[in-house]
Short mmCIF file of C-alpha atoms in Angstrom, two decimals:
data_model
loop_
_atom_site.label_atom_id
_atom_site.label_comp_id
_atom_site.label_asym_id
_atom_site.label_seq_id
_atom_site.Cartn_x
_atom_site.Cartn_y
_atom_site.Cartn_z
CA UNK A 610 93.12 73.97 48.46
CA UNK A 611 93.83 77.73 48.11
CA UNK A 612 93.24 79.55 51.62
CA UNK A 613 93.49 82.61 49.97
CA UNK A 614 90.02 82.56 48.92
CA UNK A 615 87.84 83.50 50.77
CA UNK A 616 84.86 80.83 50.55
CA UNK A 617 87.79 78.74 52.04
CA UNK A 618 87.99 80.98 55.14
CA UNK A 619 84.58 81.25 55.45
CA UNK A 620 84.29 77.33 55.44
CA UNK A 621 86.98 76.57 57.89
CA UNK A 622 85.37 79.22 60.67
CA UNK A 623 81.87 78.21 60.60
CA UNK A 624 82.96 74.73 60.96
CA UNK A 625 84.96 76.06 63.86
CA UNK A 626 82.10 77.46 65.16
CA UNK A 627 80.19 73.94 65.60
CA UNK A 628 83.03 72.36 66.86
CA UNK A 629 82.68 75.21 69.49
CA UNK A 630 79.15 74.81 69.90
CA UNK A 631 79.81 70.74 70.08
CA UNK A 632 82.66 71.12 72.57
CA UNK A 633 80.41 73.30 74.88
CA UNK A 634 77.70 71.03 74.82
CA UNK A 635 79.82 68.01 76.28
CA UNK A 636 81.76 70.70 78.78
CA UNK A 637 79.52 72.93 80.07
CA UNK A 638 76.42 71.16 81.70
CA UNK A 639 79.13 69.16 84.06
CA UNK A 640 79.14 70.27 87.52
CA UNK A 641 76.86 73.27 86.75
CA UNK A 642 73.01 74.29 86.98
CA UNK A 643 70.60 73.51 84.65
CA UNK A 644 69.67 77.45 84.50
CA UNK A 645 73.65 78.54 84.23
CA UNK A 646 74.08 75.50 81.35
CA UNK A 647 71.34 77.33 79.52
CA UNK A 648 72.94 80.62 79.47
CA UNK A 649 76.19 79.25 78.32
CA UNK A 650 74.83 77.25 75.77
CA UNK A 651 72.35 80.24 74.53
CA UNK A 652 75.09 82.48 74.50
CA UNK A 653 77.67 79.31 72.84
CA UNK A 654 74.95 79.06 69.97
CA UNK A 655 74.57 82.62 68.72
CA UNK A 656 78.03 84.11 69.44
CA UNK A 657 80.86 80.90 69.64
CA UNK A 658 83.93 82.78 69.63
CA UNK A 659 82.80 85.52 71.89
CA UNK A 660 81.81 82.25 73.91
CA UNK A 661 85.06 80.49 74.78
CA UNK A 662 86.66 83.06 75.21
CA UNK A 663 84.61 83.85 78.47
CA UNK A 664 84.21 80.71 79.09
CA UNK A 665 88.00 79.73 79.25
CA UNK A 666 88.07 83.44 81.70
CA UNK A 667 84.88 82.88 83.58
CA UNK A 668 83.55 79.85 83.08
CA UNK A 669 84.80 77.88 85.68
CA UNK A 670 83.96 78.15 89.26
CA UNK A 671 87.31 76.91 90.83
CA UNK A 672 90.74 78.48 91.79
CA UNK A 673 94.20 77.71 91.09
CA UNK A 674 96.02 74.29 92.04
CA UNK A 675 98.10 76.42 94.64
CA UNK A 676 94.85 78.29 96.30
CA UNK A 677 93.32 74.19 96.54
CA UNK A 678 95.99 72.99 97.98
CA UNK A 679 95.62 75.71 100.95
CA UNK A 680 91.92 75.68 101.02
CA UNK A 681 92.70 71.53 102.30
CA UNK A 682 94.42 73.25 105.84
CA UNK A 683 92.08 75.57 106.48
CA UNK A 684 89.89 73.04 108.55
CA UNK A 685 92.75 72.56 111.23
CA UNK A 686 93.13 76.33 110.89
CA UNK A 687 89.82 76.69 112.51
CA UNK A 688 89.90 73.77 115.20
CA UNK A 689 91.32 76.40 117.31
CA UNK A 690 87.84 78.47 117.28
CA UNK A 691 86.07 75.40 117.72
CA UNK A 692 87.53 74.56 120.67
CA UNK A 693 87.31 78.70 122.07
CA UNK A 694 83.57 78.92 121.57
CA UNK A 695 83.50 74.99 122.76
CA UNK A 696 81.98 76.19 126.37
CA UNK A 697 79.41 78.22 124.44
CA UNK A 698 78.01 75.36 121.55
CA UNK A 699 74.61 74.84 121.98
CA UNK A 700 73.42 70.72 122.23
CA UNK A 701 71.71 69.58 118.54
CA UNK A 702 68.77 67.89 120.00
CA UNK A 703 65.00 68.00 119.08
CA UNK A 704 63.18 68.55 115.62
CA UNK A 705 62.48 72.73 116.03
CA UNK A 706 62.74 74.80 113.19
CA UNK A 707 65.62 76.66 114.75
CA UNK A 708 67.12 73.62 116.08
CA UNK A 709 67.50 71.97 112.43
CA UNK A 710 68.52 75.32 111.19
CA UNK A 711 71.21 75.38 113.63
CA UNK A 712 72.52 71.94 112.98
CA UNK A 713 72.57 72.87 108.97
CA UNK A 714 74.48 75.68 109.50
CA UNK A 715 76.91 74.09 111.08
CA UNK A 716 77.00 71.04 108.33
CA UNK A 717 77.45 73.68 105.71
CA UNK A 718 79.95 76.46 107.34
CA UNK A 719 81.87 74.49 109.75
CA UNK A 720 80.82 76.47 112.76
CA UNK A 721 78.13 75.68 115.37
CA UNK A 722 75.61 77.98 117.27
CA UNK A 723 77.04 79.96 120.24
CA UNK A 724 75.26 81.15 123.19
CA UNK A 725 76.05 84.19 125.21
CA UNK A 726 76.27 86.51 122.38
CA UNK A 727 75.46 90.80 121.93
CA UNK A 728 74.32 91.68 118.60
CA UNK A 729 73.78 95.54 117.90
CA UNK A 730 72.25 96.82 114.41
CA UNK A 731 73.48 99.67 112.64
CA UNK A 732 71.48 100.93 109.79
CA UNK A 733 73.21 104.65 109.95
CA UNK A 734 75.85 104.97 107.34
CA UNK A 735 77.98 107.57 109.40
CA UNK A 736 77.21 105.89 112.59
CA UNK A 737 78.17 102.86 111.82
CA UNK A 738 81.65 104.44 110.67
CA UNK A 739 81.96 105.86 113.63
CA UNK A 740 81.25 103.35 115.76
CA UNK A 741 84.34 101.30 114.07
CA UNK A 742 86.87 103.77 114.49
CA UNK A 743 85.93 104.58 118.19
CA UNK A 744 86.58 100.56 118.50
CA UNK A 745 89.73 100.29 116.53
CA UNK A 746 90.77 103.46 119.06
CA UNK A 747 90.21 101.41 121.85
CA UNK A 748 91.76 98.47 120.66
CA UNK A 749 94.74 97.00 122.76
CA UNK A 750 96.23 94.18 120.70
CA UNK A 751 94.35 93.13 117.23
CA UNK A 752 92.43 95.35 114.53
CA UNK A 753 91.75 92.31 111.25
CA UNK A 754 89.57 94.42 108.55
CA UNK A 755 88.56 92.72 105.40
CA UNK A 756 86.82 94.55 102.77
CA UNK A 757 85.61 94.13 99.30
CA UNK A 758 85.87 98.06 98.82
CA UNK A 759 88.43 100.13 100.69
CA UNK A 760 88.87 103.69 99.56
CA UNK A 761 91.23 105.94 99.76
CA UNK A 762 87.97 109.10 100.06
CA UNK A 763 86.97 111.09 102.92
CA UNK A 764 85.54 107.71 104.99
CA UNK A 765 88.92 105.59 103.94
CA UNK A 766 90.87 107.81 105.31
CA UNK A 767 89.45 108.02 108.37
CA UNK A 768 89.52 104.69 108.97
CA UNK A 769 93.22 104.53 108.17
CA UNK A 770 93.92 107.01 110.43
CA UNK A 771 92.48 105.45 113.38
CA UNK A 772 94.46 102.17 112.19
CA UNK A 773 97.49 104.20 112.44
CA UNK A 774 96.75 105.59 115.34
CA UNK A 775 96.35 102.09 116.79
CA UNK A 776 99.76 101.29 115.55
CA UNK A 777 101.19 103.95 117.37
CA UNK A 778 100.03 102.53 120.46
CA UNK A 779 101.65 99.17 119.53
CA UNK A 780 98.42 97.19 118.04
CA UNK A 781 98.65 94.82 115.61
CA UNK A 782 96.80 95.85 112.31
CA UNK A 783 95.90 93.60 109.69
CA UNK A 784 94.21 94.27 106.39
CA UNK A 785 92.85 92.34 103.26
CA UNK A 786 91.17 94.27 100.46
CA UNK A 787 89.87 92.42 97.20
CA UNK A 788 91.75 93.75 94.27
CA UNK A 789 88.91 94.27 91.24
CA UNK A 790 85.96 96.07 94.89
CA UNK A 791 89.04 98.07 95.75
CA UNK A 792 90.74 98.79 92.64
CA UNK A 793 90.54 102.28 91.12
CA UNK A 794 91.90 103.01 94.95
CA UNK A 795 93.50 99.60 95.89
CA UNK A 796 97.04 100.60 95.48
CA UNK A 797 97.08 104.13 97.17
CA UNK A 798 95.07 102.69 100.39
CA UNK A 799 97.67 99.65 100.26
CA UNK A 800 100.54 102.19 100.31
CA UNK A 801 99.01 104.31 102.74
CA UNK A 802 98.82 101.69 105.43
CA UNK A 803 102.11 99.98 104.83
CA UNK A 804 103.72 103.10 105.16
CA UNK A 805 101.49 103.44 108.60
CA UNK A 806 102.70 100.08 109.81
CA UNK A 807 99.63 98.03 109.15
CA UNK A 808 100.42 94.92 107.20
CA UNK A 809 97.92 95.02 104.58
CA UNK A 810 97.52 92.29 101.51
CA UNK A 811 95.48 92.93 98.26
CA UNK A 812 92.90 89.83 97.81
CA UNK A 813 93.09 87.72 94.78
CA UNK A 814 94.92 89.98 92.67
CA UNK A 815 94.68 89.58 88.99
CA UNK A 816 97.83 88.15 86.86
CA UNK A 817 98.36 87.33 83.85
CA UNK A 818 99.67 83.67 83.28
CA UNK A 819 99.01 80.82 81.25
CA UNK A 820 96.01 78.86 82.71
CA UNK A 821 95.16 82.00 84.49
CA UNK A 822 92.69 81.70 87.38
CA UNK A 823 88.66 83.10 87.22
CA UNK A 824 88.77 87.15 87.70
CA UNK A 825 85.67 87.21 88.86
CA UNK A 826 85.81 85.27 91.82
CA UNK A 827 86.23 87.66 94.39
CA UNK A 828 85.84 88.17 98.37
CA UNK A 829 82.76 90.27 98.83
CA UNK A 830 83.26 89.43 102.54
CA UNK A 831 82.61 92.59 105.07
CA UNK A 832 84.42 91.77 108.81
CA UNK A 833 85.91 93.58 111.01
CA UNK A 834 87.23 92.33 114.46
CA UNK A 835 88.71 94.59 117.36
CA UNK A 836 90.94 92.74 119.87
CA UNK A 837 88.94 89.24 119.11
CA UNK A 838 86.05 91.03 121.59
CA UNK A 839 84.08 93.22 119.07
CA UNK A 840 83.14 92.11 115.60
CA UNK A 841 81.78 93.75 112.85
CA UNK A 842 79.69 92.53 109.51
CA UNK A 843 77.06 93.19 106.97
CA UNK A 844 76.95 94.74 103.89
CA UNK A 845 78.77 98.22 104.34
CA UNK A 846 82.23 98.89 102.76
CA UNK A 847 84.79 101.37 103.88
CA UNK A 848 83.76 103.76 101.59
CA UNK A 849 81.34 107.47 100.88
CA UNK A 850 78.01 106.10 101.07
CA UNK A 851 77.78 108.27 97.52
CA UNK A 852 81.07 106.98 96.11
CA UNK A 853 78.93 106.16 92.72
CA UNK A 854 77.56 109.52 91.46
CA UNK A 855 73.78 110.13 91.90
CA UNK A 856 73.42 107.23 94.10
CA UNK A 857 73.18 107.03 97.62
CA UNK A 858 73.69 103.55 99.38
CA UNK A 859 71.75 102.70 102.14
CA UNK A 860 73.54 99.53 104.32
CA UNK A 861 73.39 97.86 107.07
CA UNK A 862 75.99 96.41 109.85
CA UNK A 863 75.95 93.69 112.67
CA UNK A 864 78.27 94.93 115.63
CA UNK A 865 78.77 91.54 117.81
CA UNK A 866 80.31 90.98 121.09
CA UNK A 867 81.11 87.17 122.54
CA UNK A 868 81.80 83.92 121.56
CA UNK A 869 80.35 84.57 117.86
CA UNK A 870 82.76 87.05 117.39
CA UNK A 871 85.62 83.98 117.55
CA UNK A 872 83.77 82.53 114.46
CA UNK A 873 84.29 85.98 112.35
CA UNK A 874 87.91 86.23 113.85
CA UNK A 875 88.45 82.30 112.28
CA UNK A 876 87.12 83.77 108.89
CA UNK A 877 89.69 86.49 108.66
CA UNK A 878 92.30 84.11 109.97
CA UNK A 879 91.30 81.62 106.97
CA UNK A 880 91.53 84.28 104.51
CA UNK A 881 94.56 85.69 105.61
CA UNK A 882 96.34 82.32 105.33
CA UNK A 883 94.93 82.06 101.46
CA UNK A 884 96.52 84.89 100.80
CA UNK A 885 99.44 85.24 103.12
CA UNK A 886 100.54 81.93 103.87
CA UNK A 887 100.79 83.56 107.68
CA UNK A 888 98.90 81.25 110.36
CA UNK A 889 97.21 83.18 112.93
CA UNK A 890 96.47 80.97 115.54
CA UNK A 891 93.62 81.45 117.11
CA UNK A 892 94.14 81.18 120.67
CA UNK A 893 97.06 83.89 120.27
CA UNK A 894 94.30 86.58 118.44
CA UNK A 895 91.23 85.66 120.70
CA UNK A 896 90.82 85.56 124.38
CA UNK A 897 88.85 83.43 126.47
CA UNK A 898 85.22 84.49 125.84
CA UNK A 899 82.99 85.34 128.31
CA UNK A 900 79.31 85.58 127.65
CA UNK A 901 78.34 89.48 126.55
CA UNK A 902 74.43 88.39 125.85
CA UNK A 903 71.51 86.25 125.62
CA UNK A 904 71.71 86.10 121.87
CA UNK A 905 71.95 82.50 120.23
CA UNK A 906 74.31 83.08 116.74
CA UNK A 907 76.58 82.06 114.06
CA UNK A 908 78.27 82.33 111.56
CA UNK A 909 78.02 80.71 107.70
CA UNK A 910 80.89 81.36 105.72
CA UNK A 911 80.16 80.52 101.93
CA UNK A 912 81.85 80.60 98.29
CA UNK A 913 83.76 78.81 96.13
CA UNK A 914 86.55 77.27 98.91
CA UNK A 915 83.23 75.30 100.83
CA UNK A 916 81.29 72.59 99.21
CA UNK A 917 78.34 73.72 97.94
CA UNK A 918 76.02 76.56 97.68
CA UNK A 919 75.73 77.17 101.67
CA UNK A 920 73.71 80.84 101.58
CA UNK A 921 71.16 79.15 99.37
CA UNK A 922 70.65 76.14 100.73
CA UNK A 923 69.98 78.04 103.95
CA UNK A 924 67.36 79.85 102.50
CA UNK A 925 65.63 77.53 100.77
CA UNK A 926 65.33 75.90 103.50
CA UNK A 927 64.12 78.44 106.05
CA UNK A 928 61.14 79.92 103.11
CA UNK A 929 59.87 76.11 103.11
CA UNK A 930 59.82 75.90 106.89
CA UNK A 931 58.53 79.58 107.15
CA UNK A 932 54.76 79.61 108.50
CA UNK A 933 53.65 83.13 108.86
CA UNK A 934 56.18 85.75 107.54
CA UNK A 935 59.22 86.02 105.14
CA UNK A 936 60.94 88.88 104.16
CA UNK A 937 64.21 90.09 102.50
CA UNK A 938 65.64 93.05 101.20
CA UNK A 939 68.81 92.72 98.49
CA UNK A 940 70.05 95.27 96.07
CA UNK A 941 70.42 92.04 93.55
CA UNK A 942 67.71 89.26 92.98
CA UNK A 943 68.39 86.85 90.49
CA UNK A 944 67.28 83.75 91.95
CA UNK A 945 67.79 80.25 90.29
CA UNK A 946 64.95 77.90 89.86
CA UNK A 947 65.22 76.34 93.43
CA UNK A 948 65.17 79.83 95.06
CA UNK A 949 61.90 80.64 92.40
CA UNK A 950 59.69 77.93 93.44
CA UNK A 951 60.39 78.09 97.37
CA UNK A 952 59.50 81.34 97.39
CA UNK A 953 56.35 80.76 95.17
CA UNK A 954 54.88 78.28 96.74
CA UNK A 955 55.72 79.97 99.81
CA UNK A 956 53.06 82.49 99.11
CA UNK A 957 50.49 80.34 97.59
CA UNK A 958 50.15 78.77 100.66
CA UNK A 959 49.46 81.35 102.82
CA UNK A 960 53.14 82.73 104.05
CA UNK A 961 53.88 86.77 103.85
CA UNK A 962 56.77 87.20 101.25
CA UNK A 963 57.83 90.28 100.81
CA UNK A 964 60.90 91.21 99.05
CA UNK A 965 62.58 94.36 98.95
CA UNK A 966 64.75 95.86 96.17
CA UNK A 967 65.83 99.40 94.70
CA UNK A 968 64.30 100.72 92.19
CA UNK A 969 67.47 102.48 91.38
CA UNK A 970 69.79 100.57 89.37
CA UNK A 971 73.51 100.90 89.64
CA UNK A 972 73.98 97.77 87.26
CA UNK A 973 71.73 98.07 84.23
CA UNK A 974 71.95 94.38 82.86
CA UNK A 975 71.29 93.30 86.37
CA UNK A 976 68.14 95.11 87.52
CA UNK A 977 66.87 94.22 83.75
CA UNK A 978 67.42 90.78 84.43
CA UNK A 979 65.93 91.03 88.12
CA UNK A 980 63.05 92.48 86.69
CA UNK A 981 61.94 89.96 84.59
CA UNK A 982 61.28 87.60 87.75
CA UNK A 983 58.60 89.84 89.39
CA UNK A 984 55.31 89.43 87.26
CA UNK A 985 55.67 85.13 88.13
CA UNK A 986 56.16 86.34 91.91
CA UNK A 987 53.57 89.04 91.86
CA UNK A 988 51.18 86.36 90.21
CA UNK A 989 52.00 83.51 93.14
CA UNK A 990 51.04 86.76 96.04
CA UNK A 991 54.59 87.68 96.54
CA UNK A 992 54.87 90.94 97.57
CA UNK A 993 57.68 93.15 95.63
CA UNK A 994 58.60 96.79 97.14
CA UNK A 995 60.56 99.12 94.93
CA UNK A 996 62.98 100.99 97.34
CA UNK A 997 62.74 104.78 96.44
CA UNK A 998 65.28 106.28 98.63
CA UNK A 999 68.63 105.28 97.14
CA UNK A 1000 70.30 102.16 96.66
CA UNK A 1001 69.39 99.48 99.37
CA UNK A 1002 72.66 97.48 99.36
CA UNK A 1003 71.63 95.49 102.98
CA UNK A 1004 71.34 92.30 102.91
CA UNK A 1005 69.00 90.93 105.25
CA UNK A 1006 66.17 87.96 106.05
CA UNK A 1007 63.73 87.33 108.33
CA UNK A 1008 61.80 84.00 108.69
CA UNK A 1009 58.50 84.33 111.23
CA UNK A 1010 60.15 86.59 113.61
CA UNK A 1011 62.51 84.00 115.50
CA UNK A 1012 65.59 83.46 113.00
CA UNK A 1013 67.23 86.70 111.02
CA UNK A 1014 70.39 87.09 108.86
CA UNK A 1015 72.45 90.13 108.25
CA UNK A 1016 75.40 89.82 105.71
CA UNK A 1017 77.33 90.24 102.77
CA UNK A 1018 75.37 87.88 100.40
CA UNK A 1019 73.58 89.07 97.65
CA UNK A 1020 70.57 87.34 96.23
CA UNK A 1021 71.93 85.99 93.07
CA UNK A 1022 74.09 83.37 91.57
CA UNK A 1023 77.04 85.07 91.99
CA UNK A 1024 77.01 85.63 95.63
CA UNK A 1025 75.72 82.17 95.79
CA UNK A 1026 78.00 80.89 94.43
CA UNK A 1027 81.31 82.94 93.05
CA UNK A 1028 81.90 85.11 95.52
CA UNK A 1029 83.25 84.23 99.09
CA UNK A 1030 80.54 85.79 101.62
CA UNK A 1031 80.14 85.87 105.34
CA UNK A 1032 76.13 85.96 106.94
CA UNK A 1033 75.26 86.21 110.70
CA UNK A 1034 72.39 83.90 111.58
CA UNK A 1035 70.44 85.28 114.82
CA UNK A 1036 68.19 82.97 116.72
CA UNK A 1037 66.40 85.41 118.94
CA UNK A 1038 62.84 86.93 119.32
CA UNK A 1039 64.07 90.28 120.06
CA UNK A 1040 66.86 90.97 117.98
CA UNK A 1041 65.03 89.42 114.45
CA UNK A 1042 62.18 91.95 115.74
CA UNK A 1043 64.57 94.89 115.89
CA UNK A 1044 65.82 93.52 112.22
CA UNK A 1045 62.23 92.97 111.20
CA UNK A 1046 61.96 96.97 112.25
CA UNK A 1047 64.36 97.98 109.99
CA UNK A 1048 62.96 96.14 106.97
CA UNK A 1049 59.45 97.77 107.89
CA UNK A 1050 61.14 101.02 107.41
CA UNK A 1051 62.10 99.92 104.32
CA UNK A 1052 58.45 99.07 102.98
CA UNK A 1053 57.32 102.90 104.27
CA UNK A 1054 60.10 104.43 101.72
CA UNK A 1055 58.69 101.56 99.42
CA UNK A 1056 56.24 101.48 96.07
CA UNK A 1057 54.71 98.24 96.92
CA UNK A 1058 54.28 96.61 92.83
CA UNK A 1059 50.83 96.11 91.71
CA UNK A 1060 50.46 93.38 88.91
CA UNK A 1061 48.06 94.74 86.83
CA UNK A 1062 50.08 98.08 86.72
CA UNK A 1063 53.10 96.20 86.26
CA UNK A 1064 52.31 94.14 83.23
CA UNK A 1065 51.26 97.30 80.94
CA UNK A 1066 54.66 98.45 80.96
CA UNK A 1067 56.19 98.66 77.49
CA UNK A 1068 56.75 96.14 75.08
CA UNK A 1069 60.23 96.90 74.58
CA UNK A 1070 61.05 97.10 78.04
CA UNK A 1071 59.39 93.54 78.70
CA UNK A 1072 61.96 92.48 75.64
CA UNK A 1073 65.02 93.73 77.22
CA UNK A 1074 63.69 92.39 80.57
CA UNK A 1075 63.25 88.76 79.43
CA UNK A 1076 66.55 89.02 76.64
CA UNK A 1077 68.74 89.60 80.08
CA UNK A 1078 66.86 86.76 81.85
CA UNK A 1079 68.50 84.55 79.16
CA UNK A 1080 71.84 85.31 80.28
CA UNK A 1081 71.08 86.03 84.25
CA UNK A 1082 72.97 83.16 85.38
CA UNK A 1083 76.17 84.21 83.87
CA UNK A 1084 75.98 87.92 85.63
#
């Protein structure tokens, strides 16, 4: 055989490419969706190479041996916070909507419903800013910050001023900032604050081994805790609310006060031990709670280091037990099959969906993708409002006006089930109506979608649409 010529060549790499395409067949479907099999198979079929070699970067959900191996202690890590909040648990009994929702919470995150809890919204950008650093200034012994995005611009610094201002007055600062949401300013902002005093750790960073772990699994997580009394999450980073050029996020934050804020304090301890290898015991970072207000809540931690899709499950479940209203507003909806059909047949019998998304796109593949689902949704009497006034990055549900969650979580695979999110879950009439009043003042700077105008849209566009459907579980 002469490999010189090139029919030779050309033999030996398309039968490489089936034994690509064979391999991927056998590999893929294990442990994975039926929706993200078919986008790895799609994409294994008309472009192999290009194939495994995301694949062998992205393609598997897991992290390294060493990261497993920790993820096994974290659940004595956070018997201290179960034993805190133990005075405030509220009793699983009864068959309730909220009380089932309660008890699967728990299953899935670890962490049961508290009474005695405070829980302030704060949909102002500035104000919500604000409202940190006047916290971390009145902090005494703990400020814990985790961010996917911590900048080094106007807001950034701010907050790292206050932070080493709090030093200065002998409090202990800790922050974690994921390394690909924080990178173009990751390393000044990590600099910064060492040289302040505050022990700060980059999240997950990215190095290049042999057998090198996913990139894209990242912490999208948003907390904040002040002292183990005042807690802060939701979907705002610590960053210019028009850090992207042209765009303008709109966000919105959870400021908590009692026992729930334990539960956010045992996240950040978790995390911190992933990456640090420091325990922070509980009982030495939180005091002894007292109650701050009537609000039942908790908190669902989800990604990759926890069982199973916990965000999703959640609501799944909650559209199937809804009875009168649903609503949600995410920057990202790319819902899998499961998510499709609950909220579907939600609407055909008789429930008000409403979702709420931007009709400014800051990733183009994404809101192509997203955009493919709405003409099956519009058809089934789900209502689909096209935010007008910037990018809406909150995250937020509502379910008949008794349960509401505020978070980090995206509606999408990846937030589902890559990225390692944190969500509030509020049982209370009065608090899911103030969240419900936000989301109505979403719909007023709204286009509400009308199906017949939305299917004459062009040809093309309906092409692109429905090309980056084919790949939406991979984004």
């Amino acid at each position: 055989m002469h490999f010189n010529e090139g029919g030779t060549w050309a033999l030996l790499y398309l039968a490489s490419e089936w034994i690509i395409r064979l391999v991927m067949v056998i590999v893929v479907p294990v442990r994975r969706s039926p929706d993200a099999a078919k986008g790895w198979l799609l994409l294994a079929f008309f472009l192999p190479w290009p194939a495994l070699v995301l694949y062998i970067l992205i393609g598997r959900p897991s992290y390294p041996s060493w990261r497993i191996e920790r993820v096994l202690q974290l659940p004595g890590l956070l018997r201290g916070a179960l034993a805190r909040t133990a005075p405030f648990s509220l009793p699983v009994a009864g068959s309730s909507v909220v009380v089932e929702t309660r008890e699967l919470v728990e299953k899935l995150g670890r962490f049961p419903a508290l009474s005695g809890n405070q829980v302030e919204l704060l949909p102002d950008y500035d104000k919500s800013i604000n409202a940190l650093i006047a916290d971390i200034d009145r902090a005494e012994k703990h400020v814990h910050l985790l961010y996917f995005i911590f900048s080094d611009d106007r807001i950034g610094q701010k907050v790292m001023e206050a932070l080493a201002r709090a030093v200065t007055r002998g409090v202990t600062c800790r922050v974690l900032i994921d390394a690909v949401g924080s990178r173009p300013w990751g390393r000044n902002v990590i600099a910064q604050l060492t040289a302040s005093g505050v022990s700060a750790h980059v999240v997950l960073p990215i190095k290049l081994r042999w057998h090198p772990a996913r990139v894209d699994l990242r912490n999208h997580r948003k907390i904040a805790v002040i002292d183990g009394r005042v807690g802060y999450t939701g979907s705002q980073n610590i960053v210019a609310s028009d850090f992207k050029p042209g765009i303008v996020n709109r966000e919105l934050v959870a400021r908590t006060q009692g026992p729930v804020t334990t539960q956010l304090q045992a996240v950040f301890a978790a995390d911190w031990f992933l990456e640090t290898q420091e325990t922070l015991l509980i009982e030495d970072i939180t005091p002894e709670q007292v109650s701050a207000g009537p609000v039942q809540a908790q908190v669902l931690p989800s990604g990759p280091d926890y069982p199973g899709s916990e965000i999703e499950s959640l609501i799944v479940t909650l559209i199937y037990g809804a009875y009168k209203r649903v609503v949600m507003t995410t920057p990202y909806f790319i819902p899998d099959a499961s998510l499709l059909k609950a909220l579907e047949t939600a609407a055909l019998r008789g429930v008000d969906v409403h979702i709420v998304v931007s009709r400014v796109a800051d990733h183009r593949l994404v809101n192509l993708a997203q955009r493919s689902y709405y003409d099956e949704l519009l058809d089934a009497g789900v209502k689909i409002h096209l935010f007008g006034e910037g990018l809406l990055h909150a995250k937020s549900f509502t379910f008949d006006g008794g349960i509401g969650i505020v978070g980090s979580s995206n509606v999408d695979i990846r937030s589902f089930i890559l990225n390692s999110e944190v969500s509030l879950i509020v049982y209370d009439q009065e608090t899911t109506a103030r969240l419900y009043a936000e989301q109505e003042s979403c719909f007023a700077s709204s286009e509400l979608l009308d199906l017949s105008v939305w299917r004459v849209r062009p040809a093309v566009v309906k092409l692109c649409e429905n090309l980056a459907r084919l790949i939406s579980p991979l984004l």
